[in-house]
Amino acid sequence: MIRNYLKTAWRTMVKDKTYATINILGLTIGLAACMLVFTVVIDELSYDKFWSRADDLYKVNSSNKMADGLYQKNRYTPLGLAYMLKERFPEMEQFATINSSEARLRIRNDDLDGIALTVIDTDTNALEMFDFQVVSGQLTPFVAGQKNLVITESFRDRHFKGEEPIGKIIEDVPTWSKSPTSYLITAVIKDIPQNTHLRADAIALTRPPADNGELTKKGIRGGRNIYYMLKPGTDAVAFNDKINSWFRDFMENPNEKKNVSFELQPVTEIYLDSDFDSELTVRGNRNTIYILTGVGALLLLIACINFVNLSTARAMKRLKETGVRKILGAQRSQLVGQFLTESLLFFSVSTILAVGLYRLALPVIESFIGHGLAHSLLANVGTFGVTLALVFAMSIVTGAYPAWLLSGFNPSNTLRGKLFQDRIVSAGGMRKALVVVQFTIAIVVLVALLVVRYQVDYLADKPLGYDKENLLHIGVRNWEGKGETFKTELKKLPGIEAASIAGWSPVDGAVTFRMLPFDHPLKDDEKIEIQCIVADFDFVQTLGFKLQEGRHLNAAYATDAFELNATWQMDSLERHQYINSRAVLITASTAEMLGVQELGVPIPKLGYPPVGILQDFHRESLHHALGPVFILGEQNPDYTRMFIRTTPGMEKQAQESLMKLWRKIYPNRLLDAQWVTDILDKQYEAEQKQQTLFSFFSGLMLFLSAMGVFGLVVHAAQQRVKEIGIRKVLGASVSSIMRLLSADFVKLVLVAVVIASPIVWWAMNKWLEDFAYRIDIQWWMFAAAGLAAVVIALATVSWQALRAAAANPVDSLRDE
């Protein structure tokens, strides 16, 4: 019987090629897109779950209570805390300091700039916590004399072809230290899986650091990026409470005793839940996962709606077949089996094609997201089996309604080509509802695309309060006391207009230091955090900030001179007393926020006499609102960044001159100069990718919706062929018949616009909440999306309607 079901299903598919093509193409696209989307989602959710002790690994973050119940998180915690916890609490098994950073290694002597790679800097304790698979060499014992470097297989294959790297000593191209750091290659390990926030090409090992007294009863100084491994079975929540309870009893500093706490973050959550950690290079976003999951499900839903709609629309063509089968003794269950077999055949053919499309598209997806996927739905038999089982279940669920509808007609009516009136209403009403659902989804995605696009454009075009054009940025450097000399020589070069050494990064908004929390000058019982930028006295002019009132900082004034290095030797109280006596520049919003009435007068409760007010500038991305900023002047900052203003039209010459001077003064150091405009563009890379995704998926959704409408129009025209013939005989024009066939579908699209508008308005307002500066959602966005949907529907309907309207009425009326 199953064999007969399959033969009949195949013949039905071959006989009606238009119906089969639309269904198979729609299901193939829907299935392939859904498989790709869920591959990315599964990969995103799998981060760091492959470590054998993943359930026992935690990252420790600190939390500082601010005003109004707000908390400021920090990835760094005192090394002394880790030592004390290990000594006092049996739950603590091991800890390690871990940092992931970009580096350059000089493999060959003639390779001046080295080879770029990502390196995990850690100590040998990490080898007990994370399981790395050794290919050659040995991870332990630690070989004294220099850092031990463990490289991955792929790095070895790329850079040590035909060589044995074990035992080689190589150097880095330093960006910070005065001299290169030596590394001894001690082992080769299998590639670290891509689905980890510790993604890297190599591991630089040192001995475990000694307790340096960063945690004392008087307060916290410094901090490290520290991971803990708890003993198996430890209740992490209870242990977290125990840590904070012990810290409050231990600490004498009243501010830290009251406001500072620590949080154990599972290593499996770091990738998706570290928005506060701007230094984390491999980072995901839960909202992106929600968006991708929704889009994948909606694409497949539209494809399934097409299948249901076309299957029910074909009911009229199969009435007699169904009636004859029933008269010859076919049970309803047998008819249901036949129609479900047809559904299964369509899904099977579509699945085969979708798998092929999926395999072809995977490299494109990996290129788009910027890294390889650790998981694939075709990677193993189990995963592939689950995928096939889900597709099988989907084919049954999707085919159930058409099977139930087609098998339930009265045979006497079906042989006369008639349905029960209530079934006509039921089937027609269902098809209309499903068309509305299709276009509602498509319109939601279209409006979302418009909102994302205009928000991204707004971010790119919004004035930042400084001149970002023709501005180069050199990352954090140790200038070795030669920064001022380098800057002076630099300004003599052609194409260079100005230069400044400053402790501010346009990459992530990082500043030299933060002052927190201090009593708010105007509001009792409220704290305030102030961002401090320490820069030389050319900073304001080089960046192009606008002075609104007062004067610039000037080295000639004793109060304007600030020495950052001197503050590191002071305790927190001494540092505060020293800093708050220094003159500062502030922004207009800072002056308003702190109630500054007169320049040169220390701010109440704070000190820091402001001598000038700058127009507001955006210190970090537009995701964040303007906060209070102080600029302090230092004559020769030594551990910070540099900004270089170039002459328009002479950018290339300026870069070449910069490189020559750099080689002369810092012959062994790496120069990594980037245009500020390029850096700022990267801040919104996630939004730009979302825009690309919305563009692609909205196109797919509209295409699938148009295909469904096209199929329905084809069948509607076939069902009304005699009606159209009679109308033409009675004098109806081609245009009137086209309006007749098109009107119903246009009405459905307009209903979809009405339903979609409040849904997408709510969703996109929630999305825009992540931006401190954002566009307003405009009415024309809904109108544009609705018009696009109507035009696509009309274009789809009109072609088939024109064919039906232009047909010879003699042919359509001559039936039997």
PDB file of C-alpha atoms in Angstrom, residues 346-565:
ATOM      1  CA  PHE A 346       7.451  16.967  -1.190  1.00  0.00           C
ATOM      2  CA  PHE A 347       9.375  17.451   2.051  1.00  0.00           C
ATOM      3  CA  SER A 348      11.789  14.623   1.185  1.00  0.00           C
ATOM      4  CA  VAL A 349      12.683  16.082  -2.214  1.00  0.00           C
ATOM      5  CA  SER A 350      12.958  19.542  -0.677  1.00  0.00           C
ATOM      6  CA  THR A 351      15.140  18.239   2.157  1.00  0.00           C
ATOM      7  CA  ILE A 352      17.593  16.644  -0.285  1.00  0.00           C
ATOM      8  CA  LEU A 353      17.877  19.908  -2.197  1.00  0.00           C
ATOM      9  CA  ALA A 354      18.046  21.934   1.039  1.00  0.00           C
ATOM     10  CA  VAL A 355      20.923  19.805   2.351  1.00  0.00           C
ATOM     11  CA  GLY A 356      22.871  20.489  -0.848  1.00  0.00           C
ATOM     12  CA  LEU A 357      22.142  24.209  -0.591  1.00  0.00           C
ATOM     13  CA  TYR A 358      23.059  24.120   3.104  1.00  0.00           C
ATOM     14  CA  ARG A 359      26.479  22.588   2.379  1.00  0.00           C
ATOM     15  CA  LEU A 360      27.182  25.188  -0.316  1.00  0.00           C
ATOM     16  CA  ALA A 361      26.125  28.087   1.933  1.00  0.00           C
ATOM     17  CA  LEU A 362      28.023  27.091   5.093  1.00  0.00           C
ATOM     18  CA  PRO A 363      31.372  28.613   3.952  1.00  0.00           C
ATOM     19  CA  VAL A 364      29.546  31.827   3.050  1.00  0.00           C
ATOM     20  CA  ILE A 365      27.987  31.966   6.520  1.00  0.00           C
ATOM     21  CA  GLU A 366      31.359  31.329   8.190  1.00  0.00           C
ATOM     22  CA  SER A 367      32.903  34.115   6.141  1.00  0.00           C
ATOM     23  CA  PHE A 368      30.073  36.462   7.099  1.00  0.00           C
ATOM     24  CA  ILE A 369      30.307  35.817  10.853  1.00  0.00           C
ATOM     25  CA  GLY A 370      34.123  35.842  10.733  1.00  0.00           C
ATOM     26  CA  HIS A 371      34.970  32.430  12.173  1.00  0.00           C
ATOM     27  CA  GLY A 372      34.429  28.734  11.587  1.00  0.00           C
ATOM     28  CA  LEU A 373      31.393  26.960  13.011  1.00  0.00           C
ATOM     29  CA  ALA A 374      32.141  24.218  15.520  1.00  0.00           C
ATOM     30  CA  HIS A 375      28.763  22.585  14.940  1.00  0.00           C
ATOM     31  CA  SER A 376      26.972  21.466  11.798  1.00  0.00           C
ATOM     32  CA  LEU A 377      23.634  19.708  11.402  1.00  0.00           C
ATOM     33  CA  LEU A 378      25.421  17.240   9.108  1.00  0.00           C
ATOM     34  CA  ALA A 379      28.451  16.768  11.366  1.00  0.00           C
ATOM     35  CA  ASN A 380      27.415  13.418  12.829  1.00  0.00           C
ATOM     36  CA  VAL A 381      24.780  10.752  12.390  1.00  0.00           C
ATOM     37  CA  GLY A 382      22.949  11.711  15.584  1.00  0.00           C
ATOM     38  CA  THR A 383      22.529  15.386  14.696  1.00  0.00           C
ATOM     39  CA  PHE A 384      21.575  14.581  11.118  1.00  0.00           C
ATOM     40  CA  GLY A 385      19.087  11.985  12.362  1.00  0.00           C
ATOM     41  CA  VAL A 386      17.444  14.526  14.663  1.00  0.00           C
ATOM     42  CA  THR A 387      17.250  16.984  11.752  1.00  0.00           C
ATOM     43  CA  LEU A 388      15.538  14.387   9.538  1.00  0.00           C
ATOM     44  CA  ALA A 389      13.160  13.433  12.354  1.00  0.00           C
ATOM     45  CA  LEU A 390      12.159  17.071  12.783  1.00  0.00           C
ATOM     46  CA  VAL A 391      11.595  17.448   9.040  1.00  0.00           C
ATOM     47  CA  PHE A 392       9.480  14.259   9.038  1.00  0.00           C
ATOM     48  CA  ALA A 393       7.386  15.549  11.943  1.00  0.00           C
ATOM     49  CA  MET A 394       7.029  18.893  10.166  1.00  0.00           C
ATOM     50  CA  SER A 395       5.809  17.194   6.988  1.00  0.00           C
ATOM     51  CA  ILE A 396       3.143  15.323   8.975  1.00  0.00           C
ATOM     52  CA  VAL A 397       1.997  18.430  10.856  1.00  0.00           C
ATOM     53  CA  THR A 398       1.991  20.590   7.709  1.00  0.00           C
ATOM     54  CA  GLY A 399       0.194  17.974   5.610  1.00  0.00           C
ATOM     55  CA  ALA A 400      -2.388  17.118   8.266  1.00  0.00           C
ATOM     56  CA  TYR A 401      -4.830  19.945   7.534  1.00  0.00           C
ATOM     57  CA  PRO A 402      -4.891  19.523   3.718  1.00  0.00           C
ATOM     58  CA  ALA A 403      -5.198  15.730   4.197  1.00  0.00           C
ATOM     59  CA  TRP A 404      -8.090  16.130   6.612  1.00  0.00           C
ATOM     60  CA  LEU A 405      -9.815  18.639   4.302  1.00  0.00           C
ATOM     61  CA  LEU A 406      -9.396  16.638   1.081  1.00  0.00           C
ATOM     62  CA  SER A 407     -10.456  13.326   2.624  1.00  0.00           C
ATOM     63  CA  GLY A 408     -13.611  14.623   4.291  1.00  0.00           C
ATOM     64  CA  PHE A 409     -15.809  15.551   1.284  1.00  0.00           C
ATOM     65  CA  ASN A 410     -19.093  13.813   0.542  1.00  0.00           C
ATOM     66  CA  PRO A 411     -18.485  11.563  -2.518  1.00  0.00           C
ATOM     67  CA  SER A 412     -21.810  12.449  -4.179  1.00  0.00           C
ATOM     68  CA  ASN A 413     -20.958  16.154  -4.098  1.00  0.00           C
ATOM     69  CA  THR A 414     -17.353  15.677  -5.117  1.00  0.00           C
ATOM     70  CA  LEU A 415     -18.379  13.831  -8.291  1.00  0.00           C
ATOM     71  CA  ARG A 416     -20.498  16.861  -9.208  1.00  0.00           C
ATOM     72  CA  GLY A 417     -17.537  19.126  -8.480  1.00  0.00           C
ATOM     73  CA  LYS A 418     -19.120  20.692  -5.413  1.00  0.00           C
ATOM     74  CA  LEU A 419     -18.056  21.116  -1.832  1.00  0.00           C
ATOM     75  CA  PHE A 420     -20.185  21.660   1.218  1.00  0.00           C
ATOM     76  CA  GLN A 421     -20.784  25.331   1.613  1.00  0.00           C
ATOM     77  CA  ASP A 422     -19.265  25.366   5.068  1.00  0.00           C
ATOM     78  CA  ARG A 423     -16.113  23.723   3.752  1.00  0.00           C
ATOM     79  CA  ILE A 424     -15.799  26.390   1.089  1.00  0.00           C
ATOM     80  CA  VAL A 425     -15.909  29.012   3.799  1.00  0.00           C
ATOM     81  CA  SER A 426     -13.544  27.043   6.003  1.00  0.00           C
ATOM     82  CA  ALA A 427     -10.917  26.353   3.331  1.00  0.00           C
ATOM     83  CA  GLY A 428     -11.145  29.810   1.744  1.00  0.00           C
ATOM     84  CA  GLY A 429     -11.064  31.558   5.106  1.00  0.00           C
ATOM     85  CA  MET A 430      -8.057  29.525   6.197  1.00  0.00           C
ATOM     86  CA  ARG A 431      -6.163  30.361   3.005  1.00  0.00           C
ATOM     87  CA  LYS A 432      -6.865  34.060   3.418  1.00  0.00           C
ATOM     88  CA  ALA A 433      -5.775  33.987   7.048  1.00  0.00           C
ATOM     89  CA  LEU A 434      -2.539  32.255   6.117  1.00  0.00           C
ATOM     90  CA  VAL A 435      -1.808  34.770   3.340  1.00  0.00           C
ATOM     91  CA  VAL A 436      -2.312  37.555   5.895  1.00  0.00           C
ATOM     92  CA  VAL A 437       0.122  35.808   8.260  1.00  0.00           C
ATOM     93  CA  GLN A 438       2.710  35.523   5.463  1.00  0.00           C
ATOM     94  CA  PHE A 439       2.597  39.173   4.531  1.00  0.00           C
ATOM     95  CA  THR A 440       2.408  40.274   8.172  1.00  0.00           C
ATOM     96  CA  ILE A 441       5.725  38.536   8.793  1.00  0.00           C
ATOM     97  CA  ALA A 442       7.261  39.990   5.628  1.00  0.00           C
ATOM     98  CA  ILE A 443       6.115  43.534   6.503  1.00  0.00           C
ATOM     99  CA  VAL A 444       7.460  43.232  10.059  1.00  0.00           C
ATOM    100  CA  VAL A 445      10.886  42.298   8.694  1.00  0.00           C
ATOM    101  CA  LEU A 446      10.736  45.064   6.051  1.00  0.00           C
ATOM    102  CA  VAL A 447       9.978  47.760   8.620  1.00  0.00           C
ATOM    103  CA  ALA A 448      12.700  46.335  10.874  1.00  0.00           C
ATOM    104  CA  LEU A 449      15.123  46.588   7.951  1.00  0.00           C
ATOM    105  CA  LEU A 450      14.244  50.265   7.445  1.00  0.00           C
ATOM    106  CA  VAL A 451      14.627  51.055  11.156  1.00  0.00           C
ATOM    107  CA  VAL A 452      17.998  49.293  11.413  1.00  0.00           C
ATOM    108  CA  ARG A 453      19.260  50.936   8.242  1.00  0.00           C
ATOM    109  CA  TYR A 454      18.348  54.456   9.308  1.00  0.00           C
ATOM    110  CA  GLN A 455      19.653  53.882  12.835  1.00  0.00           C
ATOM    111  CA  VAL A 456      23.006  52.716  11.449  1.00  0.00           C
ATOM    112  CA  ASP A 457      23.122  55.729   9.114  1.00  0.00           C
ATOM    113  CA  TYR A 458      22.252  57.999  12.035  1.00  0.00           C
ATOM    114  CA  LEU A 459      25.095  56.554  14.107  1.00  0.00           C
ATOM    115  CA  ALA A 460      27.539  57.010  11.242  1.00  0.00           C
ATOM    116  CA  ASP A 461      26.510  60.595  10.483  1.00  0.00           C
ATOM    117  CA  LYS A 462      25.848  62.045  13.945  1.00  0.00           C
ATOM    118  CA  PRO A 463      28.406  64.752  14.910  1.00  0.00           C
ATOM    119  CA  LEU A 464      30.661  63.441  17.667  1.00  0.00           C
ATOM    120  CA  GLY A 465      31.926  66.746  18.992  1.00  0.00           C
ATOM    121  CA  TYR A 466      35.377  66.396  17.422  1.00  0.00           C
ATOM    122  CA  ASP A 467      36.799  66.132  13.924  1.00  0.00           C
ATOM    123  CA  LYS A 468      37.164  62.403  13.157  1.00  0.00           C
ATOM    124  CA  GLU A 469      38.384  62.908   9.582  1.00  0.00           C
ATOM    125  CA  ASN A 470      42.106  62.731   8.696  1.00  0.00           C
ATOM    126  CA  LEU A 471      42.866  61.541  12.211  1.00  0.00           C
ATOM    127  CA  LEU A 472      45.224  58.637  12.954  1.00  0.00           C
ATOM    128  CA  HIS A 473      45.242  56.716  16.215  1.00  0.00           C
ATOM    129  CA  ILE A 474      48.130  54.722  17.710  1.00  0.00           C
ATOM    130  CA  GLY A 475      47.120  52.278  20.458  1.00  0.00           C
ATOM    131  CA  VAL A 476      48.485  52.124  24.001  1.00  0.00           C
ATOM    132  CA  ARG A 477      52.274  52.379  24.020  1.00  0.00           C
ATOM    133  CA  ASN A 478      55.125  52.803  26.452  1.00  0.00           C
ATOM    134  CA  TRP A 479      56.814  55.844  24.945  1.00  0.00           C
ATOM    135  CA  GLU A 480      60.013  55.156  26.925  1.00  0.00           C
ATOM    136  CA  GLY A 481      60.366  58.813  27.830  1.00  0.00           C
ATOM    137  CA  LYS A 482      60.714  59.706  24.149  1.00  0.00           C
ATOM    138  CA  GLY A 483      57.067  60.482  23.436  1.00  0.00           C
ATOM    139  CA  GLU A 484      57.501  64.250  23.430  1.00  0.00           C
ATOM    140  CA  THR A 485      60.560  63.979  21.176  1.00  0.00           C
ATOM    141  CA  PHE A 486      58.696  61.717  18.778  1.00  0.00           C
ATOM    142  CA  LYS A 487      55.728  64.092  18.715  1.00  0.00           C
ATOM    143  CA  THR A 488      57.955  67.120  18.079  1.00  0.00           C
ATOM    144  CA  GLU A 489      59.748  65.434  15.190  1.00  0.00           C
ATOM    145  CA  LEU A 490      56.443  64.155  13.839  1.00  0.00           C
ATOM    146  CA  LYS A 491      54.970  67.651  13.536  1.00  0.00           C
ATOM    147  CA  LYS A 492      57.893  68.656  11.319  1.00  0.00           C
ATOM    148  CA  LEU A 493      56.970  66.069   8.687  1.00  0.00           C
ATOM    149  CA  PRO A 494      54.997  66.974   5.542  1.00  0.00           C
ATOM    150  CA  GLY A 495      51.338  66.044   5.814  1.00  0.00           C
ATOM    151  CA  ILE A 496      51.282  66.186   9.642  1.00  0.00           C
ATOM    152  CA  GLU A 497      49.404  69.113  11.172  1.00  0.00           C
ATOM    153  CA  ALA A 498      49.238  68.207  14.872  1.00  0.00           C
ATOM    154  CA  ALA A 499      49.785  65.363  17.332  1.00  0.00           C
ATOM    155  CA  SER A 500      48.831  64.592  20.906  1.00  0.00           C
ATOM    156  CA  ILE A 501      49.506  61.849  23.457  1.00  0.00           C
ATOM    157  CA  ALA A 502      46.287  61.126  25.338  1.00  0.00           C
ATOM    158  CA  GLY A 503      44.718  58.519  27.593  1.00  0.00           C
ATOM    159  CA  TRP A 504      41.484  58.042  25.694  1.00  0.00           C
ATOM    160  CA  SER A 505      40.431  55.386  23.213  1.00  0.00           C
ATOM    161  CA  PRO A 506      37.786  55.959  20.543  1.00  0.00           C
ATOM    162  CA  VAL A 507      37.631  52.151  20.214  1.00  0.00           C
ATOM    163  CA  ASP A 508      35.806  51.456  23.462  1.00  0.00           C
ATOM    164  CA  GLY A 509      35.746  54.792  25.268  1.00  0.00           C
ATOM    165  CA  ALA A 510      38.473  53.718  27.697  1.00  0.00           C
ATOM    166  CA  VAL A 511      39.935  56.572  29.732  1.00  0.00           C
ATOM    167  CA  THR A 512      43.042  56.972  31.850  1.00  0.00           C
ATOM    168  CA  PHE A 513      41.176  56.312  35.077  1.00  0.00           C
ATOM    169  CA  ARG A 514      37.766  56.548  36.678  1.00  0.00           C
ATOM    170  CA  MET A 515      36.894  58.330  39.886  1.00  0.00           C
ATOM    171  CA  LEU A 516      34.119  56.448  41.621  1.00  0.00           C
ATOM    172  CA  PRO A 517      31.927  56.673  43.464  1.00  0.00           C
ATOM    173  CA  PHE A 518      31.882  60.233  44.767  1.00  0.00           C
ATOM    174  CA  ASP A 519      29.102  62.178  46.421  1.00  0.00           C
ATOM    175  CA  HIS A 520      27.043  64.085  43.889  1.00  0.00           C
ATOM    176  CA  PRO A 521      27.560  67.860  44.325  1.00  0.00           C
ATOM    177  CA  LEU A 522      23.850  68.608  43.890  1.00  0.00           C
ATOM    178  CA  LYS A 523      22.051  65.487  45.099  1.00  0.00           C
ATOM    179  CA  ASP A 524      22.260  64.091  48.591  1.00  0.00           C
ATOM    180  CA  ASP A 525      22.684  60.341  49.039  1.00  0.00           C
ATOM    181  CA  GLU A 526      23.639  59.925  45.386  1.00  0.00           C
ATOM    182  CA  LYS A 527      26.970  58.850  43.984  1.00  0.00           C
ATOM    183  CA  ILE A 528      28.577  59.849  40.709  1.00  0.00           C
ATOM    184  CA  GLU A 529      31.277  58.340  38.506  1.00  0.00           C
ATOM    185  CA  ILE A 530      33.636  60.643  36.618  1.00  0.00           C
ATOM    186  CA  GLN A 531      35.734  59.618  33.632  1.00  0.00           C
ATOM    187  CA  CYS A 532      39.183  61.224  33.606  1.00  0.00           C
ATOM    188  CA  ILE A 533      41.257  61.679  30.463  1.00  0.00           C
ATOM    189  CA  VAL A 534      44.923  62.510  31.077  1.00  0.00           C
ATOM    190  CA  ALA A 535      46.425  64.074  27.956  1.00  0.00           C
ATOM    191  CA  ASP A 536      49.166  66.422  26.899  1.00  0.00           C
ATOM    192  CA  PHE A 537      48.453  70.094  26.312  1.00  0.00           C
ATOM    193  CA  ASP A 538      47.897  69.675  22.543  1.00  0.00           C
ATOM    194  CA  PHE A 539      44.966  67.283  22.972  1.00  0.00           C
ATOM    195  CA  VAL A 540      42.084  69.720  22.523  1.00  0.00           C
ATOM    196  CA  GLN A 541      43.530  71.353  19.409  1.00  0.00           C
ATOM    197  CA  THR A 542      44.547  68.060  17.782  1.00  0.00           C
ATOM    198  CA  LEU A 543      41.104  66.479  18.194  1.00  0.00           C
ATOM    199  CA  GLY A 544      39.301  69.643  17.169  1.00  0.00           C
ATOM    200  CA  PHE A 545      37.232  70.100  20.335  1.00  0.00           C
ATOM    201  CA  LYS A 546      35.413  73.437  20.592  1.00  0.00           C
ATOM    202  CA  LEU A 547      36.100  75.637  23.595  1.00  0.00           C
ATOM    203  CA  GLN A 548      32.774  77.054  24.757  1.00  0.00           C
ATOM    204  CA  GLU A 549      33.945  79.094  27.742  1.00  0.00           C
ATOM    205  CA  GLY A 550      37.129  79.768  29.699  1.00  0.00           C
ATOM    206  CA  ARG A 551      40.623  78.776  28.598  1.00  0.00           C
ATOM    207  CA  HIS A 552      42.639  75.744  27.533  1.00  0.00           C
ATOM    208  CA  LEU A 553      44.939  73.904  29.905  1.00  0.00           C
ATOM    209  CA  ASN A 554      48.413  75.400  29.833  1.00  0.00           C
ATOM    210  CA  ALA A 555      51.702  73.967  31.110  1.00  0.00           C
ATOM    211  CA  ALA A 556      52.669  77.475  32.257  1.00  0.00           C
ATOM    212  CA  TYR A 557      50.094  77.249  35.088  1.00  0.00           C
ATOM    213  CA  ALA A 558      51.258  75.168  38.053  1.00  0.00           C
ATOM    214  CA  THR A 559      47.701  74.018  38.815  1.00  0.00           C
ATOM    215  CA  ASP A 560      47.318  72.699  35.257  1.00  0.00           C
ATOM    216  CA  ALA A 561      50.286  70.323  35.492  1.00  0.00           C
ATOM    217  CA  PHE A 562      49.394  66.762  36.473  1.00  0.00           C
ATOM    218  CA  GLU A 563      51.751  63.822  37.076  1.00  0.00           C
ATOM    219  CA  LEU A 564      49.971  60.517  36.630  1.00  0.00           C
ATOM    220  CA  ASN A 565      52.932  58.306  37.534  1.00  0.00           C
TER     221      ASN A 565
END
